[in-house]
């Protein structure tokens, strides 16, 4: 086996571990998640998990990075679109796919539990910071492109991106923790009417 084949096999193994982690998180949540529970969802040798990841925290930090890669992949199809369409795509992806959020509700609940551990666990905090930074930078880039293209009003891209992200996170937390199935859609609509519409230039402006 040459170096390329070894790398491909290692990547395949890591991807399978991430899939197993996804299933285990959805089933058990963060509090009851164990390496053994993840191994039960893993079709290959259980020793492979411990070869790649020494602890549950290390594995879950890698899982957060994996989710970030998936998020970026979802947005690549929008790269050829204009700033307005790209902004909408990012906002919708950050809050929830409104049509599919029930399918991943258990996962998002587990991720909220992981986020709650971040003040006490450096690996989670570091990866969540990296995830936040990338999302913020994506928004800043779109806002800067929109201002330059003349479709957005002059705004501070960094401040606006942080406001959008904070609103999205609040909407996600409310959706997961309140008995209100409309709250995510309400937050999305409020963000549109109170913030995003103020950014977009009207025709003839």
PDB file of C-alpha atoms in Angstrom:
ATOM      1  CA  UNK A   1       0.000   0.000   0.000  1.00  0.00           C
ATOM      2  CA  UNK A   2       1.480   3.347  -1.052  1.00  0.00           C
ATOM      3  CA  UNK A   3       1.238   6.651   0.782  1.00  0.00           C
ATOM      4  CA  UNK A   4      -1.782   7.867  -1.183  1.00  0.00           C
ATOM      5  CA  UNK A   5      -3.705   4.673  -0.470  1.00  0.00           C
ATOM      6  CA  UNK A   6      -2.874   4.874   3.236  1.00  0.00           C
ATOM      7  CA  UNK A   7      -4.093   8.471   3.349  1.00  0.00           C
ATOM      8  CA  UNK A   8      -7.325   7.558   1.568  1.00  0.00           C
ATOM      9  CA  UNK A   9      -7.925   4.653   3.941  1.00  0.00           C
ATOM     10  CA  UNK A  10      -7.290   6.879   6.970  1.00  0.00           C
ATOM     11  CA  UNK A  11      -9.691   9.493   5.595  1.00  0.00           C
ATOM     12  CA  UNK A  12     -12.342   6.835   4.982  1.00  0.00           C
ATOM     13  CA  UNK A  13     -11.916   5.573   8.537  1.00  0.00           C
ATOM     14  CA  UNK A  14     -12.250   9.065   9.989  1.00  0.00           C
ATOM     15  CA  UNK A  15     -15.376   9.703   7.906  1.00  0.00           C
ATOM     16  CA  UNK A  16     -16.887   6.445   9.177  1.00  0.00           C
ATOM     17  CA  UNK A  17     -16.058   7.466  12.752  1.00  0.00           C
ATOM     18  CA  UNK A  18     -17.790  10.808  12.216  1.00  0.00           C
ATOM     19  CA  UNK A  19     -20.878   9.027  10.874  1.00  0.00           C
ATOM     20  CA  UNK A  20     -20.876   6.741  13.915  1.00  0.00           C
ATOM     21  CA  UNK A  21     -20.509   9.751  16.204  1.00  0.00           C
ATOM     22  CA  UNK A  22     -23.449  11.435  14.480  1.00  0.00           C
ATOM     23  CA  UNK A  23     -25.688   8.414  15.027  1.00  0.00           C
ATOM     24  CA  UNK A  24     -24.572   7.926  18.623  1.00  0.00           C
ATOM     25  CA  UNK A  25     -25.137  11.596  19.468  1.00  0.00           C
ATOM     26  CA  UNK A  26     -28.631  11.509  18.005  1.00  0.00           C
ATOM     27  CA  UNK A  27     -29.435   8.385  20.012  1.00  0.00           C
ATOM     28  CA  UNK A  28     -27.817   9.174  23.356  1.00  0.00           C
ATOM     29  CA  UNK A  29     -27.267  12.941  23.486  1.00  0.00           C
ATOM     30  CA  UNK A  30     -24.098  14.392  24.961  1.00  0.00           C
ATOM     31  CA  UNK A  31     -24.667  13.498  28.613  1.00  0.00           C
ATOM     32  CA  UNK A  32     -25.049   9.755  27.992  1.00  0.00           C
ATOM     33  CA  UNK A  33     -22.584   9.505  25.120  1.00  0.00           C
ATOM     34  CA  UNK A  34     -19.617   7.183  25.632  1.00  0.00           C
ATOM     35  CA  UNK A  35     -16.818   5.940  23.427  1.00  0.00           C
ATOM     36  CA  UNK A  36     -18.440   2.501  23.699  1.00  0.00           C
ATOM     37  CA  UNK A  37     -21.730   3.895  22.362  1.00  0.00           C
ATOM     38  CA  UNK A  38     -19.891   5.396  19.394  1.00  0.00           C
ATOM     39  CA  UNK A  39     -18.055   2.111  18.846  1.00  0.00           C
ATOM     40  CA  UNK A  40     -21.410   0.301  18.746  1.00  0.00           C
ATOM     41  CA  UNK A  41     -22.344   2.459  15.736  1.00  0.00           C
ATOM     42  CA  UNK A  42     -18.975   1.855  14.044  1.00  0.00           C
ATOM     43  CA  UNK A  43     -18.812  -0.987  11.531  1.00  0.00           C
ATOM     44  CA  UNK A  44     -15.039  -1.355  11.559  1.00  0.00           C
ATOM     45  CA  UNK A  45     -12.675  -2.358  14.352  1.00  0.00           C
ATOM     46  CA  UNK A  46     -13.476  -0.529  17.576  1.00  0.00           C
ATOM     47  CA  UNK A  47      -9.750  -0.185  18.204  1.00  0.00           C
ATOM     48  CA  UNK A  48      -9.600   2.164  15.208  1.00  0.00           C
ATOM     49  CA  UNK A  49     -11.559   4.788  17.139  1.00  0.00           C
ATOM     50  CA  UNK A  50      -9.050   4.783  19.983  1.00  0.00           C
ATOM     51  CA  UNK A  51      -6.191   4.820  17.471  1.00  0.00           C
ATOM     52  CA  UNK A  52      -7.419   8.123  16.043  1.00  0.00           C
ATOM     53  CA  UNK A  53      -8.934   9.697  19.181  1.00  0.00           C
ATOM     54  CA  UNK A  54      -7.763   9.206  22.756  1.00  0.00           C
ATOM     55  CA  UNK A  55     -10.785  10.709  24.518  1.00  0.00           C
ATOM     56  CA  UNK A  56     -14.444  11.503  23.944  1.00  0.00           C
ATOM     57  CA  UNK A  57     -13.692  15.227  24.131  1.00  0.00           C
ATOM     58  CA  UNK A  58     -11.030  14.915  21.432  1.00  0.00           C
ATOM     59  CA  UNK A  59     -13.424  12.980  19.215  1.00  0.00           C
ATOM     60  CA  UNK A  60     -16.263  15.452  19.716  1.00  0.00           C
ATOM     61  CA  UNK A  61     -13.977  18.393  18.934  1.00  0.00           C
ATOM     62  CA  UNK A  62     -13.094  16.629  15.679  1.00  0.00           C
ATOM     63  CA  UNK A  63     -16.815  16.107  15.070  1.00  0.00           C
ATOM     64  CA  UNK A  64     -17.437  19.845  15.423  1.00  0.00           C
ATOM     65  CA  UNK A  65     -14.740  20.430  12.803  1.00  0.00           C
ATOM     66  CA  UNK A  66     -16.391  17.830  10.572  1.00  0.00           C
ATOM     67  CA  UNK A  67     -19.717  19.668  10.848  1.00  0.00           C
ATOM     68  CA  UNK A  68     -17.966  22.897   9.893  1.00  0.00           C
ATOM     69  CA  UNK A  69     -16.642  21.244   6.731  1.00  0.00           C
ATOM     70  CA  UNK A  70     -20.160  20.042   5.902  1.00  0.00           C
ATOM     71  CA  UNK A  71     -21.526  23.553   6.419  1.00  0.00           C
ATOM     72  CA  UNK A  72     -18.936  25.014   4.042  1.00  0.00           C
ATOM     73  CA  UNK A  73     -19.665  22.307   1.462  1.00  0.00           C
ATOM     74  CA  UNK A  74     -23.364  23.228   1.527  1.00  0.00           C
ATOM     75  CA  UNK A  75     -22.514  26.829   0.686  1.00  0.00           C
ATOM     76  CA  UNK A  76     -20.174  26.084  -2.197  1.00  0.00           C
ATOM     77  CA  UNK A  77     -23.113  25.701  -4.575  1.00  0.00           C
ATOM     78  CA  UNK A  78     -23.969  29.329  -3.838  1.00  0.00           C
ATOM     79  CA  UNK A  79     -20.538  30.744  -4.645  1.00  0.00           C
ATOM     80  CA  UNK A  80     -21.527  31.748  -8.171  1.00  0.00           C
ATOM     81  CA  UNK A  81     -24.593  33.609  -6.928  1.00  0.00           C
ATOM     82  CA  UNK A  82     -24.781  37.297  -6.089  1.00  0.00           C
ATOM     83  CA  UNK A  83     -24.257  38.745  -2.601  1.00  0.00           C
ATOM     84  CA  UNK A  84     -27.984  38.830  -1.763  1.00  0.00           C
ATOM     85  CA  UNK A  85     -28.526  35.149  -2.584  1.00  0.00           C
ATOM     86  CA  UNK A  86     -25.337  34.164  -0.764  1.00  0.00           C
ATOM     87  CA  UNK A  87     -26.400  36.124   2.310  1.00  0.00           C
ATOM     88  CA  UNK A  88     -29.787  34.384   2.385  1.00  0.00           C
ATOM     89  CA  UNK A  89     -28.129  30.975   1.948  1.00  0.00           C
ATOM     90  CA  UNK A  90     -25.761  31.545   4.863  1.00  0.00           C
ATOM     91  CA  UNK A  91     -28.486  32.863   7.160  1.00  0.00           C
ATOM     92  CA  UNK A  92     -30.819  29.955   6.387  1.00  0.00           C
ATOM     93  CA  UNK A  93     -28.033  27.412   6.871  1.00  0.00           C
ATOM     94  CA  UNK A  94     -26.989  28.955  10.181  1.00  0.00           C
ATOM     95  CA  UNK A  95     -30.467  28.991  11.672  1.00  0.00           C
ATOM     96  CA  UNK A  96     -31.917  25.759  10.290  1.00  0.00           C
ATOM     97  CA  UNK A  97     -33.052  24.261   7.048  1.00  0.00           C
ATOM     98  CA  UNK A  98     -36.619  25.148   7.887  1.00  0.00           C
ATOM     99  CA  UNK A  99     -38.025  22.134   6.027  1.00  0.00           C
ATOM    100  CA  UNK A 100     -35.569  19.606   7.488  1.00  0.00           C
ATOM    101  CA  UNK A 101     -34.828  20.785  11.005  1.00  0.00           C
ATOM    102  CA  UNK A 102     -36.951  18.078  12.661  1.00  0.00           C
ATOM    103  CA  UNK A 103     -34.794  15.377  11.066  1.00  0.00           C
ATOM    104  CA  UNK A 104     -31.673  16.714  12.808  1.00  0.00           C
ATOM    105  CA  UNK A 105     -33.321  17.933  15.994  1.00  0.00           C
ATOM    106  CA  UNK A 106     -31.665  15.298  18.192  1.00  0.00           C
ATOM    107  CA  UNK A 107     -28.277  16.232  16.763  1.00  0.00           C
ATOM    108  CA  UNK A 108     -28.808  19.953  17.317  1.00  0.00           C
ATOM    109  CA  UNK A 109     -29.934  19.264  20.875  1.00  0.00           C
ATOM    110  CA  UNK A 110     -26.727  17.313  21.503  1.00  0.00           C
ATOM    111  CA  UNK A 111     -24.673  20.117  19.955  1.00  0.00           C
ATOM    112  CA  UNK A 112     -26.330  22.584  22.307  1.00  0.00           C
ATOM    113  CA  UNK A 113     -25.254  20.345  25.192  1.00  0.00           C
ATOM    114  CA  UNK A 114     -21.696  20.347  23.831  1.00  0.00           C
ATOM    115  CA  UNK A 115     -21.755  24.143  23.553  1.00  0.00           C
ATOM    116  CA  UNK A 116     -22.782  24.344  27.211  1.00  0.00           C
ATOM    117  CA  UNK A 117     -19.608  22.430  28.102  1.00  0.00           C
ATOM    118  CA  UNK A 118     -17.320  24.824  26.205  1.00  0.00           C
ATOM    119  CA  UNK A 119     -16.562  27.127  29.183  1.00  0.00           C
ATOM    120  CA  UNK A 120     -15.077  24.123  30.976  1.00  0.00           C
ATOM    121  CA  UNK A 121     -13.533  22.143  28.098  1.00  0.00           C
ATOM    122  CA  UNK A 122     -10.845  23.804  26.021  1.00  0.00           C
ATOM    123  CA  UNK A 123     -11.106  21.462  22.980  1.00  0.00           C
ATOM    124  CA  UNK A 124     -14.788  22.347  22.547  1.00  0.00           C
ATOM    125  CA  UNK A 125     -14.165  26.042  23.119  1.00  0.00           C
ATOM    126  CA  UNK A 126     -11.306  26.152  20.616  1.00  0.00           C
ATOM    127  CA  UNK A 127     -13.248  24.373  17.879  1.00  0.00           C
ATOM    128  CA  UNK A 128     -16.423  26.384  18.459  1.00  0.00           C
ATOM    129  CA  UNK A 129     -14.296  29.528  18.204  1.00  0.00           C
ATOM    130  CA  UNK A 130     -12.900  28.300  14.883  1.00  0.00           C
ATOM    131  CA  UNK A 131     -16.412  27.500  13.637  1.00  0.00           C
ATOM    132  CA  UNK A 132     -17.682  30.932  14.690  1.00  0.00           C
ATOM    133  CA  UNK A 133     -14.723  32.701  13.099  1.00  0.00           C
ATOM    134  CA  UNK A 134     -15.244  30.981   9.760  1.00  0.00           C
ATOM    135  CA  UNK A 135     -18.985  31.734   9.726  1.00  0.00           C
ATOM    136  CA  UNK A 136     -18.308  35.347  10.659  1.00  0.00           C
ATOM    137  CA  UNK A 137     -15.661  35.693   7.956  1.00  0.00           C
ATOM    138  CA  UNK A 138     -18.047  34.251   5.358  1.00  0.00           C
ATOM    139  CA  UNK A 139     -20.680  36.811   6.299  1.00  0.00           C
ATOM    140  CA  UNK A 140     -18.158  39.651   6.296  1.00  0.00           C
ATOM    141  CA  UNK A 141     -16.998  38.656   2.817  1.00  0.00           C
ATOM    142  CA  UNK A 142     -20.557  38.575   1.473  1.00  0.00           C
ATOM    143  CA  UNK A 143     -21.398  41.943   3.044  1.00  0.00           C
ATOM    144  CA  UNK A 144     -18.233  43.526   1.664  1.00  0.00           C
ATOM    145  CA  UNK A 145     -18.997  42.125  -1.794  1.00  0.00           C
ATOM    146  CA  UNK A 146     -22.544  43.471  -1.591  1.00  0.00           C
ATOM    147  CA  UNK A 147     -21.395  46.959  -0.598  1.00  0.00           C
ATOM    148  CA  UNK A 148     -18.817  46.966  -3.378  1.00  0.00           C
ATOM    149  CA  UNK A 149     -21.417  45.790  -5.913  1.00  0.00           C
ATOM    150  CA  UNK A 150     -23.833  48.497  -4.785  1.00  0.00           C
ATOM    151  CA  UNK A 151     -26.591  46.101  -3.695  1.00  0.00           C
ATOM    152  CA  UNK A 152     -26.011  46.660   0.051  1.00  0.00           C
ATOM    153  CA  UNK A 153     -25.888  49.944   1.908  1.00  0.00           C
ATOM    154  CA  UNK A 154     -22.698  51.039   3.627  1.00  0.00           C
ATOM    155  CA  UNK A 155     -22.541  49.070   6.879  1.00  0.00           C
ATOM    156  CA  UNK A 156     -19.799  47.850   9.161  1.00  0.00           C
ATOM    157  CA  UNK A 157     -19.434  44.277   7.840  1.00  0.00           C
ATOM    158  CA  UNK A 158     -17.880  42.870  11.023  1.00  0.00           C
ATOM    159  CA  UNK A 159     -20.448  44.376  13.398  1.00  0.00           C
ATOM    160  CA  UNK A 160     -23.318  43.346  11.136  1.00  0.00           C
ATOM    161  CA  UNK A 161     -21.993  39.800  10.817  1.00  0.00           C
ATOM    162  CA  UNK A 162     -21.757  39.489  14.592  1.00  0.00           C
ATOM    163  CA  UNK A 163     -25.315  40.751  15.025  1.00  0.00           C
ATOM    164  CA  UNK A 164     -26.605  38.242  12.483  1.00  0.00           C
ATOM    165  CA  UNK A 165     -24.700  35.375  14.111  1.00  0.00           C
ATOM    166  CA  UNK A 166     -25.904  36.279  17.601  1.00  0.00           C
ATOM    167  CA  UNK A 167     -29.495  36.410  16.343  1.00  0.00           C
ATOM    168  CA  UNK A 168     -29.134  33.058  14.601  1.00  0.00           C
ATOM    169  CA  UNK A 169     -27.696  31.392  17.689  1.00  0.00           C
ATOM    170  CA  UNK A 170     -30.483  32.812  19.829  1.00  0.00           C
ATOM    171  CA  UNK A 171     -33.108  31.532  17.411  1.00  0.00           C
ATOM    172  CA  UNK A 172     -31.545  28.086  17.397  1.00  0.00           C
ATOM    173  CA  UNK A 173     -31.405  27.925  21.202  1.00  0.00           C
ATOM    174  CA  UNK A 174     -35.009  29.098  21.517  1.00  0.00           C
ATOM    175  CA  UNK A 175     -36.156  26.544  18.947  1.00  0.00           C
ATOM    176  CA  UNK A 176     -34.514  23.721  20.909  1.00  0.00           C
ATOM    177  CA  UNK A 177     -35.489  24.793  24.412  1.00  0.00           C
ATOM    178  CA  UNK A 178     -38.986  26.301  24.134  1.00  0.00           C
ATOM    179  CA  UNK A 179     -42.364  24.717  23.431  1.00  0.00           C
ATOM    180  CA  UNK A 180     -42.803  27.031  20.467  1.00  0.00           C
ATOM    181  CA  UNK A 181     -42.439  25.445  17.044  1.00  0.00           C
ATOM    182  CA  UNK A 182     -42.691  28.812  15.290  1.00  0.00           C
ATOM    183  CA  UNK A 183     -39.864  30.590  17.066  1.00  0.00           C
ATOM    184  CA  UNK A 184     -37.131  29.763  14.527  1.00  0.00           C
ATOM    185  CA  UNK A 185     -39.256  31.013  11.635  1.00  0.00           C
ATOM    186  CA  UNK A 186     -40.222  34.101  13.647  1.00  0.00           C
ATOM    187  CA  UNK A 187     -36.568  34.902  14.357  1.00  0.00           C
ATOM    188  CA  UNK A 188     -35.709  34.455  10.679  1.00  0.00           C
ATOM    189  CA  UNK A 189     -38.555  36.777   9.644  1.00  0.00           C
ATOM    190  CA  UNK A 190     -37.641  39.373  12.270  1.00  0.00           C
ATOM    191  CA  UNK A 191     -34.022  39.332  11.170  1.00  0.00           C
ATOM    192  CA  UNK A 192     -35.148  39.884   7.598  1.00  0.00           C
ATOM    193  CA  UNK A 193     -37.475  42.797   8.373  1.00  0.00           C
ATOM    194  CA  UNK A 194     -35.401  44.582  11.023  1.00  0.00           C
ATOM    195  CA  UNK A 195     -31.839  44.004   9.817  1.00  0.00           C
ATOM    196  CA  UNK A 196     -31.438  42.513   6.358  1.00  0.00           C
ATOM    197  CA  UNK A 197     -34.005  44.735   4.631  1.00  0.00           C
ATOM    198  CA  UNK A 198     -32.144  47.719   6.040  1.00  0.00           C
ATOM    199  CA  UNK A 199     -28.938  46.459   4.465  1.00  0.00           C
ATOM    200  CA  UNK A 200     -30.340  45.868   0.993  1.00  0.00           C
ATOM    201  CA  UNK A 201     -30.595  48.834  -1.352  1.00  0.00           C
ATOM    202  CA  UNK A 202     -33.970  49.321  -2.984  1.00  0.00           C
ATOM    203  CA  UNK A 203     -34.318  49.645  -6.752  1.00  0.00           C
ATOM    204  CA  UNK A 204     -33.414  53.093  -7.970  1.00  0.00           C
ATOM    205  CA  UNK A 205     -31.660  54.017  -4.736  1.00  0.00           C
TER     206      UNK A 205
END
